[in-house]
XYZ file of C-alpha atoms in Angstrom:
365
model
C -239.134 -89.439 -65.807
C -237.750 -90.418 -62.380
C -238.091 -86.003 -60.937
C -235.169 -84.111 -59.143
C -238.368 -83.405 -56.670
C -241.324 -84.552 -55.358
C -243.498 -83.413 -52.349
C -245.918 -85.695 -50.404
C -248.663 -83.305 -49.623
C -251.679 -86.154 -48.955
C -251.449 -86.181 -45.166
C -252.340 -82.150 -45.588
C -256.291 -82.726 -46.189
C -257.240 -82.853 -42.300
C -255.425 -79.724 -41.580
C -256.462 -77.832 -44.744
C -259.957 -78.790 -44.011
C -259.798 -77.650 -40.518
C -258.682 -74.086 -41.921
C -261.579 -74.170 -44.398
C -263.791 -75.069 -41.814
C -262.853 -72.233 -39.700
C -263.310 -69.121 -41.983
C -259.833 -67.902 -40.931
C -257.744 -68.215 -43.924
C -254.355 -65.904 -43.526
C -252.966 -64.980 -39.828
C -254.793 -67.177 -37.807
C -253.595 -70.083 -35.346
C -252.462 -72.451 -37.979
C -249.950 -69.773 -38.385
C -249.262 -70.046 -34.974
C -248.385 -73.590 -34.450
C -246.311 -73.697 -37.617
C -243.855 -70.731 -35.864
C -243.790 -73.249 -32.419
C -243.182 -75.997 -34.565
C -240.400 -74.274 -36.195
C -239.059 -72.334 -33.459
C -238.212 -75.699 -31.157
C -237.077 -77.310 -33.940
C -234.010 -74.688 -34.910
C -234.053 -74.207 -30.958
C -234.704 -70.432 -31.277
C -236.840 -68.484 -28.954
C -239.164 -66.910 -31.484
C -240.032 -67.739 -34.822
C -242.616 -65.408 -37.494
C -243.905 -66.507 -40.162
C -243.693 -65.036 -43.757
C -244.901 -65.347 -47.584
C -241.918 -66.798 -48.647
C -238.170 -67.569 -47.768
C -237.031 -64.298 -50.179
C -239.754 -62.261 -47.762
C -237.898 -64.006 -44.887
C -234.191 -62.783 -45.837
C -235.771 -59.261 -46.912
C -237.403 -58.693 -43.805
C -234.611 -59.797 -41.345
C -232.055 -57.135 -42.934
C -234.694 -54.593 -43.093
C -235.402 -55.121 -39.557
C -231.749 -54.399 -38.799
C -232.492 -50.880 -40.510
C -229.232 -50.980 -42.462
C -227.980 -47.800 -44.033
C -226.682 -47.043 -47.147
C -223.291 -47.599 -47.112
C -223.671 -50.635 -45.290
C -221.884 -54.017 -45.751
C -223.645 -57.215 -46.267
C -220.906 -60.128 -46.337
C -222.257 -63.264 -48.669
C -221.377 -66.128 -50.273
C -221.252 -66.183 -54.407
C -222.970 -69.444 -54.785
C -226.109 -69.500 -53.737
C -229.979 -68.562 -55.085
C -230.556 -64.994 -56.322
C -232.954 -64.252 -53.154
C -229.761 -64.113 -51.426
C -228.571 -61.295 -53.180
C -232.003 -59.571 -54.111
C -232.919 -58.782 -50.238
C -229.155 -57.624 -49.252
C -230.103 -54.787 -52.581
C -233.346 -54.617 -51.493
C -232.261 -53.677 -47.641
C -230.415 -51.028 -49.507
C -227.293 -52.221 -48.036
C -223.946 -52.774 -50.263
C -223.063 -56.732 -51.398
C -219.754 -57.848 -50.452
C -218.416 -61.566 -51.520
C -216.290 -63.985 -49.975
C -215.360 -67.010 -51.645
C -216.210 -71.100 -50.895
C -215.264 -73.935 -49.670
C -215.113 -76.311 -52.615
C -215.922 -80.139 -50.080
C -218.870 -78.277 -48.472
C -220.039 -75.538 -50.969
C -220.355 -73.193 -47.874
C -218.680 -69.936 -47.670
C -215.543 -70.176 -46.168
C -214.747 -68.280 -43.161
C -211.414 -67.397 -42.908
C -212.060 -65.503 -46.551
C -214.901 -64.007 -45.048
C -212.405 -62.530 -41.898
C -210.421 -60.916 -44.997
C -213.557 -59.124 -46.182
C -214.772 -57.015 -43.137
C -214.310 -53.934 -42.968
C -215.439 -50.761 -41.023
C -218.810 -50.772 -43.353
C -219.368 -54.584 -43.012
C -222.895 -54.688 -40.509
C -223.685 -58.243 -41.501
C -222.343 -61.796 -41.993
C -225.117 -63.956 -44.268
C -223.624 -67.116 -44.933
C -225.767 -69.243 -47.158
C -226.347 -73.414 -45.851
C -226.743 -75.037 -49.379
C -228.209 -78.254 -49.792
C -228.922 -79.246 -46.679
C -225.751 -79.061 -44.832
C -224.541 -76.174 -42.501
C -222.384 -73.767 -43.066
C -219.623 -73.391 -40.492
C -221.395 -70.955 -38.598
C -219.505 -71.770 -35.226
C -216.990 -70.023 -37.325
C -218.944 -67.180 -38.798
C -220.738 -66.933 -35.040
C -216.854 -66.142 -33.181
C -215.835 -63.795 -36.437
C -219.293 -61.690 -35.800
C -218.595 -61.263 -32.005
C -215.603 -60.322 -32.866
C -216.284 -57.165 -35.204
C -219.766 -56.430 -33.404
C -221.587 -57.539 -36.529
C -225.104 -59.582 -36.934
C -226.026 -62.632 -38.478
C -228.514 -63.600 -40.751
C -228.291 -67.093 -41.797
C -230.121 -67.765 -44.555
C -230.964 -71.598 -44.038
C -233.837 -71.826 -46.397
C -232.443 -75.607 -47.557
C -231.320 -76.204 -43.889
C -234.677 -77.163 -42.232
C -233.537 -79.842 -39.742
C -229.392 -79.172 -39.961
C -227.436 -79.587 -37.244
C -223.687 -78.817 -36.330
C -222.272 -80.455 -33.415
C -225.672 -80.319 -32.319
C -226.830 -76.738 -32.391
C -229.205 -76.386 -35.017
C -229.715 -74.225 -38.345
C -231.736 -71.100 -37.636
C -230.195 -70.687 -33.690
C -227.566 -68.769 -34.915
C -228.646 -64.740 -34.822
C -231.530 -64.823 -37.239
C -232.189 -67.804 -39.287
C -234.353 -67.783 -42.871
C -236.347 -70.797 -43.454
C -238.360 -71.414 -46.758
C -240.958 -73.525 -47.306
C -241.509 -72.810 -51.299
C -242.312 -75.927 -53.002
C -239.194 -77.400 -53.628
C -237.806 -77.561 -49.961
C -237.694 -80.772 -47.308
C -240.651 -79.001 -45.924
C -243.047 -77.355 -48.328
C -245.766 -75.746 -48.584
C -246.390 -74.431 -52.254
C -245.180 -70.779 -50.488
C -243.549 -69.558 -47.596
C -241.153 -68.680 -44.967
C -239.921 -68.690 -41.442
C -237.524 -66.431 -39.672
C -236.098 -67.433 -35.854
C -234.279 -65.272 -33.638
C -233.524 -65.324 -29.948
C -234.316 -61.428 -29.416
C -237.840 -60.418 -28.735
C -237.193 -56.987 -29.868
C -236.028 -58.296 -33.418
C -239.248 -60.794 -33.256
C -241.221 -57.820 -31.997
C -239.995 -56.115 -35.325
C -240.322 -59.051 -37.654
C -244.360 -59.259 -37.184
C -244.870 -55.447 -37.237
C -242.831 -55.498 -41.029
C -244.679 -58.628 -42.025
C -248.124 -56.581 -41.428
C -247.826 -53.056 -42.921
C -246.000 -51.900 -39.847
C -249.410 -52.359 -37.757
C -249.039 -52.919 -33.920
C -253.344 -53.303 -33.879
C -255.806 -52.116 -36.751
C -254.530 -49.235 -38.550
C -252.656 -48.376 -35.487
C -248.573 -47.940 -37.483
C -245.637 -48.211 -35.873
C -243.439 -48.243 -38.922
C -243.292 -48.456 -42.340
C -243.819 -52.475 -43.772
C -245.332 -54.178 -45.858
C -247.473 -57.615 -46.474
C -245.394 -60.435 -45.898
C -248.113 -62.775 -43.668
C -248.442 -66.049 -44.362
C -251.617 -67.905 -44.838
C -253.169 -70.527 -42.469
C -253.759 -72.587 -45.746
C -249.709 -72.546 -46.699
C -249.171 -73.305 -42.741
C -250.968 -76.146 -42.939
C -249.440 -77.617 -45.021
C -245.951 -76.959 -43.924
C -247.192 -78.274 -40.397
C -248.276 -81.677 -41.992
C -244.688 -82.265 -43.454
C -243.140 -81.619 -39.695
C -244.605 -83.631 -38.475
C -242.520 -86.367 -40.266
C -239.530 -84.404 -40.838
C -237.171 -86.649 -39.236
C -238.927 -89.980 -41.208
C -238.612 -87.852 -44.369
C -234.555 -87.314 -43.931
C -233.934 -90.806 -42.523
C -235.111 -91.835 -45.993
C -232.775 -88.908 -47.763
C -229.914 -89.570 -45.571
C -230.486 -93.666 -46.563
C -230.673 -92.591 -50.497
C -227.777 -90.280 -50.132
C -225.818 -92.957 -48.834
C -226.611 -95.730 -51.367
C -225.605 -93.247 -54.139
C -222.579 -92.572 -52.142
C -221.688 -96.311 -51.905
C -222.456 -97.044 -55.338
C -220.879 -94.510 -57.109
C -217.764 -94.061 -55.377
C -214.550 -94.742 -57.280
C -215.311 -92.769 -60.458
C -212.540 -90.530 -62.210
C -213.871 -87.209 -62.435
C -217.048 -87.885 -60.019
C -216.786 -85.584 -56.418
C -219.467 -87.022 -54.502
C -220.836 -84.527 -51.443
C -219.765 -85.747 -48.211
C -221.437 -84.916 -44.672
C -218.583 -82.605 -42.816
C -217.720 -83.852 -39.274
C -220.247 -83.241 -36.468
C -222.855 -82.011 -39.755
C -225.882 -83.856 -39.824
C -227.044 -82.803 -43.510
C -230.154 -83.327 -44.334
C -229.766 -83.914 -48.069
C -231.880 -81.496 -49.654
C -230.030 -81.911 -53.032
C -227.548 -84.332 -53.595
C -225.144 -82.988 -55.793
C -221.812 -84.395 -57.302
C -219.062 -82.226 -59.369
C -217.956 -83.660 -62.680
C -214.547 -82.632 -63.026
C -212.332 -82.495 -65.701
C -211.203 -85.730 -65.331
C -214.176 -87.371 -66.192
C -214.950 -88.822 -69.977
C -218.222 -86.762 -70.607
C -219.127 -82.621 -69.531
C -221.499 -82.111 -66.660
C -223.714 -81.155 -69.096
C -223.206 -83.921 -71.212
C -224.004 -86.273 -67.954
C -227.148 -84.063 -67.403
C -228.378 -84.383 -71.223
C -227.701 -88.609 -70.974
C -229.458 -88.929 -67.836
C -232.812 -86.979 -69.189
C -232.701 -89.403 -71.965
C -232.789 -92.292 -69.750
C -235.882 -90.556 -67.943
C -234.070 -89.106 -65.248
C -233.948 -85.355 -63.974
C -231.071 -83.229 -62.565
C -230.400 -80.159 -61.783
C -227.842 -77.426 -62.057
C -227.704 -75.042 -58.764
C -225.673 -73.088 -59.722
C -224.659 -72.325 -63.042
C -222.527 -69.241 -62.314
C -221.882 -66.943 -59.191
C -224.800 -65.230 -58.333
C -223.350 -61.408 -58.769
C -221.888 -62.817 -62.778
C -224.920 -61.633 -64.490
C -225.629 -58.716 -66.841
C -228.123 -56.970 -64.321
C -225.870 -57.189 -61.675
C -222.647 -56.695 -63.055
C -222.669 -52.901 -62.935
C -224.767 -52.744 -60.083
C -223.480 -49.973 -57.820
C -223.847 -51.878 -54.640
C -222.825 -55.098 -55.633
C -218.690 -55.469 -55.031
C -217.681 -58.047 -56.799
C -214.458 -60.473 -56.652
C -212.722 -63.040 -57.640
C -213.989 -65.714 -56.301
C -212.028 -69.051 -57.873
C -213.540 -72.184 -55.944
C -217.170 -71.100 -56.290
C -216.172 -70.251 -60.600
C -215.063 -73.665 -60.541
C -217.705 -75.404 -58.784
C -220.568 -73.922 -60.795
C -219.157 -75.390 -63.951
C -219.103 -78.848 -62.114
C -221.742 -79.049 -59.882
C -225.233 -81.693 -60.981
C -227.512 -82.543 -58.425
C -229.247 -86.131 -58.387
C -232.574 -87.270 -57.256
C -232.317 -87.871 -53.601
C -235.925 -87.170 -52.346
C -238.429 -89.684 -50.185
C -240.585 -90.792 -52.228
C -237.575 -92.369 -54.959
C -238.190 -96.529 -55.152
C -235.630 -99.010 -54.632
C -235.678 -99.413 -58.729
C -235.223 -95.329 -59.374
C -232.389 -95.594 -56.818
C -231.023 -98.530 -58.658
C -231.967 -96.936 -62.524
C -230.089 -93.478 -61.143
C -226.587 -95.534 -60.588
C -226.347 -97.523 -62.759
C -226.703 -94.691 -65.720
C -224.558 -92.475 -64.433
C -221.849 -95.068 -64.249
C -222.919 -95.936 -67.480
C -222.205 -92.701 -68.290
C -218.956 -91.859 -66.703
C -217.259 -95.391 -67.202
C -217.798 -96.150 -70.992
């Protein structure tokens, strides 16, 4: 089975050793280096380290001490985390529809959603490619609001050259999926020390020194192990996407010209760094996208659907008191359509090859 994912951890022995070596397993400077690493590369002034990209969305909201009553503006197609931290922050959900070419929240519908509760804008940069946050960034200075962009599939984005995470406060994840991963983890960047200040007293039960409390938190710190890791795959970030960007664009080549197949396109000024590559089979194509999904596993090759339905249309959440839910057409649509390829580094030449020509087997019989 050619996978939907697969991480190239080897070059992590010499760094995991050195944490071994040193006794120091959680908090240490391995820690450290990752949140330099990660803080020039998004261009950000500080960057803290977390347990996990959900702990890094959680923690930026609750360091904005929302209120109840407060107004977290989203997008409807995205990973649960999303909307798990804006209910765990205790604030109120609040939707604004997509874009259908870039999957991004769109943000002239987000403009029509403020209101005089609405404290935060959290658009969501899915699979690898920006949201328009040059937008989003003029709409928040405009109604006085933050931003917390949650960028966990964004590692490395750019748009027109400013990068993903310099935007207000940017969530990173490294879970084990992600361009950059490290079994577990997060990173959150922000260009206010007080907010960074904040960040690492949450992240650490709210102590400033031993059991000396400044505030309530909890225990969000990431280990030096889980750094480690991460820091290995940095290092050849920009090798790693050169060889995404190269698969995305065979795919693209190949597989253009099929009824009923949108392929994703980079937006102008993007540089996306492919961390799915996902078409939309449409109804004008001669199979479902789960049909396409079912012949593709037969052939011995994986997909995946992300996301099967917006993220508030759910029993649990559909009576949820703080979740305000809408209509919300394009991302409906796209979550019926939407089947994401194999684009990772370590594909062959042959999978690349094997991946096309099924799936035009598929669509063109």
């Amino acid at each position: 089975m050619i996978p939907l994912v697969s991480v190239d951890v080897q070059d992590a022995e010499p760094l995991v050793l050195e944490v071994l070596r040193s006794g120091q397993l959680t908090q240490g400077p391995m820690v450290e280096r990752l949140e330099q690493a990660v803080a020039e590369l998004a261009g950000a002034e500080h960057a803290v380290a977390v347990n996990s990209g959900t702990a890094a969305l959680s923690v930026s909201l609750e360091a904005l001490q929302l209120k109840p009553g407060d107004e977290v503006i989203t997008s409807p197609f995205t990973f649960v985390a999303t909307l798990n931290a804006i209910l765990a922050s205790g604030a109120t959900a609040v939707f604004a529809d997509i874009r259908a070419e870039d999957f991004n929240i769109d943000a002239a519908l987000t403009e029509d959603r403020v209101s005089e509760r609405t404290k935060v804008l959290l658009p969501v940069s899915l699979y690898g490619q920006m949201a328009d946050m040059a937008a989003i960034e003029k709409l928040a200075v405009r109604h006085g609001l933050e931003i917390v962009e949650d960028a966990a599939q964004a590692i490395g984005a750019t748009q027109h050259g400013r990068p993903a995470g310099s935007f207000g406060i940017g969530c990173f994840s490294l879970y084990a999926t992600k361009n950059i991963a490290a079994g577990e983890g997060g990173v959150i960047t922000t260009g206010s020390r007080d907010i960074a200040a904040r960040l690492r007293l949450l992240r650490n039960q709210g102590m400033r020194s031993r059991y000396d409390y400044a505030c309530v938190g909890g225990n969000h710190r990431l280990s030096d192990l889980h750094a480690a890791v991460g820091l290995s795959q940095l290092a050849r970030l920009q090798t790693s996407y050169e060889r995404r960007q190269s698969n995305a664009e065979k795919l693209s080549r190949e597989l253009s010209g099929i009824a009923g197949l949108v392929l994703p396109t980079a937006m102008d000024g993007y540089t996306h760094v492919w961390h799915q590559y996902t078409v939309r089979v449409t109804e004008d194509a001669p199979c479902t996208r789960d049909e396409l999904s079912s012949t593709l596993a037969c052939r011995g090759i994986a997909t995946g659907i992300h996301y099967p339905r917006p993220v508030f249309d759910y029993d649990c959440y559909r009576e949820h008191p703080r979740i305000k839910a809408s209509e919300v057409p394009v991302a409906a649509k796209v979550a019926s359509e939407v089947l994401s390829l194999p684009v990772h580094p370590q594909l062959t030449d042959a999978d690349l090859d094997l991946i096309i020509a099924e799936t035009r087997a598929a669509l063109l019989s």
